Short mmCIF file of C-alpha atoms in Angstrom, two decimals:
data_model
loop_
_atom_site.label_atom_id
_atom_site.label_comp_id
_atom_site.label_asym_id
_atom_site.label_seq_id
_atom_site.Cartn_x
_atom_site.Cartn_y
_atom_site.Cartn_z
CA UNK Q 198 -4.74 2.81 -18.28
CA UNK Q 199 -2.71 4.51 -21.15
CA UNK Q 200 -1.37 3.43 -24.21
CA UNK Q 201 2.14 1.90 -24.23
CA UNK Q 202 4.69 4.88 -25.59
CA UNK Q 203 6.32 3.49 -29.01
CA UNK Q 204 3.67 0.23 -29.47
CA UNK Q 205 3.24 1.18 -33.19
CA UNK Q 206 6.85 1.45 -33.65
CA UNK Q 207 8.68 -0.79 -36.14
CA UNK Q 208 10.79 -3.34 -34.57
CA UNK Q 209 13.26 -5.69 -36.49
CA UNK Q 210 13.51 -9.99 -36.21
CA UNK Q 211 14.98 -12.03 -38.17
CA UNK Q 212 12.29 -13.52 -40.48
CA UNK Q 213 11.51 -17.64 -39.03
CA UNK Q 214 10.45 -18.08 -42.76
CA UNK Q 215 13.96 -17.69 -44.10
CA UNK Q 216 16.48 -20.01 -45.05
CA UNK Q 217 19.09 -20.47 -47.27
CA UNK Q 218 17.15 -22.17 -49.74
CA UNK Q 219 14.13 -19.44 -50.05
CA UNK Q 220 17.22 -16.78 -49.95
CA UNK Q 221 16.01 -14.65 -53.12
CA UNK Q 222 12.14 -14.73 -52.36
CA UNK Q 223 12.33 -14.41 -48.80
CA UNK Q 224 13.48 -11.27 -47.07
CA UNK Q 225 16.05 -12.03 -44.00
CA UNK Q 226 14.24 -9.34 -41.87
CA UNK Q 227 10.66 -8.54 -40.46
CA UNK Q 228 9.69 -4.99 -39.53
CA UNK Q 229 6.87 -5.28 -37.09
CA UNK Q 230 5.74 -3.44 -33.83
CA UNK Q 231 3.88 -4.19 -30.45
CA UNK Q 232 0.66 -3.55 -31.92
CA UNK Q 233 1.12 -6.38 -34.94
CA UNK Q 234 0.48 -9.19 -31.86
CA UNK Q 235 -2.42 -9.89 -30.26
CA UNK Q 236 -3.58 -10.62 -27.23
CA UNK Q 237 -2.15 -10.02 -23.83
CA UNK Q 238 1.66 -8.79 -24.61
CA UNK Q 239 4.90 -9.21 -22.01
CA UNK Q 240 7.63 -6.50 -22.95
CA UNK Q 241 10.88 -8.09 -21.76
CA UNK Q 242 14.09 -5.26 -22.53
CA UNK Q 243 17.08 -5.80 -22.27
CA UNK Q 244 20.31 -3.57 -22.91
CA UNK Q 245 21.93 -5.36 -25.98
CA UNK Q 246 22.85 -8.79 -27.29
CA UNK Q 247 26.36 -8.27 -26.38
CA UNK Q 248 27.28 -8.68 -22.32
CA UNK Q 249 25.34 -7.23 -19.86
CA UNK Q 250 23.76 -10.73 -18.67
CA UNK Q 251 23.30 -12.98 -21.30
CA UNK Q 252 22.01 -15.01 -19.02
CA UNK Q 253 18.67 -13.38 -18.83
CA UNK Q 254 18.43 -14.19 -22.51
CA UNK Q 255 18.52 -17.82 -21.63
CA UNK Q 256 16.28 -17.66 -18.95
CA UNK Q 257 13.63 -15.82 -20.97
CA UNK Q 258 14.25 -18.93 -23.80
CA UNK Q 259 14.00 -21.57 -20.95
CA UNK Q 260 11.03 -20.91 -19.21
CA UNK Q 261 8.51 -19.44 -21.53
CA UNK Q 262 5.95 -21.77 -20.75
CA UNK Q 263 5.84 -19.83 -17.09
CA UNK Q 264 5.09 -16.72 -18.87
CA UNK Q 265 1.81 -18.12 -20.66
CA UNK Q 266 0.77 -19.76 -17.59
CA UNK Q 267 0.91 -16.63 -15.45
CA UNK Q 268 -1.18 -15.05 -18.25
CA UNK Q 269 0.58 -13.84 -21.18
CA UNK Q 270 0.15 -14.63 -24.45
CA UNK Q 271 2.89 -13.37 -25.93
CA UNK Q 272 6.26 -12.77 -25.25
CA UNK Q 273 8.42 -10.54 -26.78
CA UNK Q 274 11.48 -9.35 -26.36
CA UNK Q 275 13.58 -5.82 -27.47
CA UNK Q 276 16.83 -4.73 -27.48
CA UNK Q 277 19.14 -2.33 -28.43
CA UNK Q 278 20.92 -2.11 -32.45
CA UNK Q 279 23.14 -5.71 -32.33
CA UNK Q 280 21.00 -8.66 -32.31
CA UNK Q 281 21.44 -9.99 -35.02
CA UNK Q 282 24.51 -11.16 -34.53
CA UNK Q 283 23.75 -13.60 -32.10
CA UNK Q 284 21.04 -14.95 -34.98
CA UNK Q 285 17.66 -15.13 -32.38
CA UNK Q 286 19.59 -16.58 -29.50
CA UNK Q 287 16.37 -19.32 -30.26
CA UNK Q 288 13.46 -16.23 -29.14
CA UNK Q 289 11.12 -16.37 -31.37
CA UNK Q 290 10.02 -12.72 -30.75
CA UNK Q 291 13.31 -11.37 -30.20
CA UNK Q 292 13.48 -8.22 -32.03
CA UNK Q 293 16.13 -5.16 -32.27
CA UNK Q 294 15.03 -1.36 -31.99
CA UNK Q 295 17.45 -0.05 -34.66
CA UNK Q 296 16.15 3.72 -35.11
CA UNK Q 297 15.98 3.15 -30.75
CA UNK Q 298 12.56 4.75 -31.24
CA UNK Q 299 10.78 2.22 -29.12
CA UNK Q 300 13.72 3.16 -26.62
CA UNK Q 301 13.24 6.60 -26.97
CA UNK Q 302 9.51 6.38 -26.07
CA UNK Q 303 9.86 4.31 -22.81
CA UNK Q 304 12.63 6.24 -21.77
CA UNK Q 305 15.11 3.52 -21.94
CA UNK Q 306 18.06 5.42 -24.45
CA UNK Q 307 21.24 4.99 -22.88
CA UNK Q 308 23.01 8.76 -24.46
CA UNK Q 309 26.09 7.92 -26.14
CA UNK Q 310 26.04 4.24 -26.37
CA UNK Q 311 23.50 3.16 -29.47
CA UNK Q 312 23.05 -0.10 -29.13
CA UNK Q 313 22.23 -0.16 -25.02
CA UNK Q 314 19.23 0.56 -23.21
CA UNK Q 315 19.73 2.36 -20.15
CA UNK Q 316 17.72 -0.08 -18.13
CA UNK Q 317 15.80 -3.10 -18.40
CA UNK Q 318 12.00 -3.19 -18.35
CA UNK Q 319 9.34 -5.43 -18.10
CA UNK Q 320 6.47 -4.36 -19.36
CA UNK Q 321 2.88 -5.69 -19.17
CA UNK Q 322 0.43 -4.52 -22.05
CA UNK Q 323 -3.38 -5.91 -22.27
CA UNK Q 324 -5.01 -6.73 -26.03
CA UNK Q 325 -6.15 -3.31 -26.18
CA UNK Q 326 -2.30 -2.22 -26.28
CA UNK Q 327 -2.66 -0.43 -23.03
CA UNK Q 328 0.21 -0.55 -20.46
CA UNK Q 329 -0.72 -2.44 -17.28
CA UNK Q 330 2.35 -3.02 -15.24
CA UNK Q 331 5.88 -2.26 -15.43
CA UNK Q 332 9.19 -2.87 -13.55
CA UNK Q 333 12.16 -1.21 -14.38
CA UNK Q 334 15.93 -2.59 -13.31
CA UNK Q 335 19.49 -1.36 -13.49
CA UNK Q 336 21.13 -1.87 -16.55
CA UNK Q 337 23.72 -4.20 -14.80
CA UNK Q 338 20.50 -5.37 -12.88
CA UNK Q 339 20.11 -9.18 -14.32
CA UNK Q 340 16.03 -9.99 -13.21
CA UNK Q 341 15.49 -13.66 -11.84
CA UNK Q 342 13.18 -15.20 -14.01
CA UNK Q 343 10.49 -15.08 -10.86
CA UNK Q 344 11.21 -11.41 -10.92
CA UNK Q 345 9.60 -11.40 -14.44
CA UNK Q 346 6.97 -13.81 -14.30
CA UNK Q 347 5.84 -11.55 -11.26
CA UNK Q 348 4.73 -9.09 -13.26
CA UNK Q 349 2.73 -10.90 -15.47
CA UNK Q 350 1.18 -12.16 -12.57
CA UNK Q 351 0.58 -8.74 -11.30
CA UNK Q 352 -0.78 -7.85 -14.51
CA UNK Q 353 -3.20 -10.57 -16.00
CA UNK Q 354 -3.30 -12.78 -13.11
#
């Protein structure tokens, strides 16, 4: 098994500790990366917040409790530069790859176009941060939800 390409790089969320009433003491934005979770991590890509299949963004929300059952125990998902814009879309590890350096490493850039992927991964990584399945998809490719949970199957079940 090898290290996941990019799992110390710096991710953005939007901080679940602000609000408008801890404004000035609270920053709006986290920067953290793969490797600040524990445990057994599923990778969920996706091009951009923008089109491409929202709906996978809602099926990722909706059925997180098959992901921990299958095995994982955490979910996270990246995309590209405009996500925060749609304010979480209600993920609690939904995070943007500004600098697309997590992009970059997985081979997921999309030349030309900064805030897509190129394709959409799903991407299995054990506690020790080490990659242990992967499934790649189209970037007009929108996964079924038993698509995804299939690899965390494959990977920690």
């Amino acid at each position: 098994m090898a290290q996941l390409p990019g799992v110390n790089v710096k991710l953005i969320r939007l901080n679940p500790e602000w609000s408008v009433e801890n404004a000035a003491s609270t920053p709006l934005e986290q920067n953290l990366s793969i490797n600040d979770f524990n445990g057994k991590r599923l990778i969920i890509t996706l091009p951009g917040a923008g089109g491409f299949c929202n709906k996978e963004f809602d099926q990722v929300k909706e059925n997180m409790d098959k992901f921990t059952t299958a095995g994982a125990e955490e979910i996270i998902v990246v995309v590209g530069t405009d996500i925060l814009s749609n304010a979480g879309r209600g993920i609690p590890n939904l995070f943007q790859d500004p600098d697309l350096e997590f992009a970059k490493a997985n081979n997921l850039h999309l030349d030309g176009v900064r805030s897509r992927y190129l394709n959409r991964s799903v991407i299995a990584v054990d506690a020790d941060g080490n990659e242990v399945a992967r499934e790649d998809a189209d970037l007009l490719g929108c996964r079924t939800v038993e698509a995804l949970v299939g690899v965390v199957q494959k990977a920690f079940g």
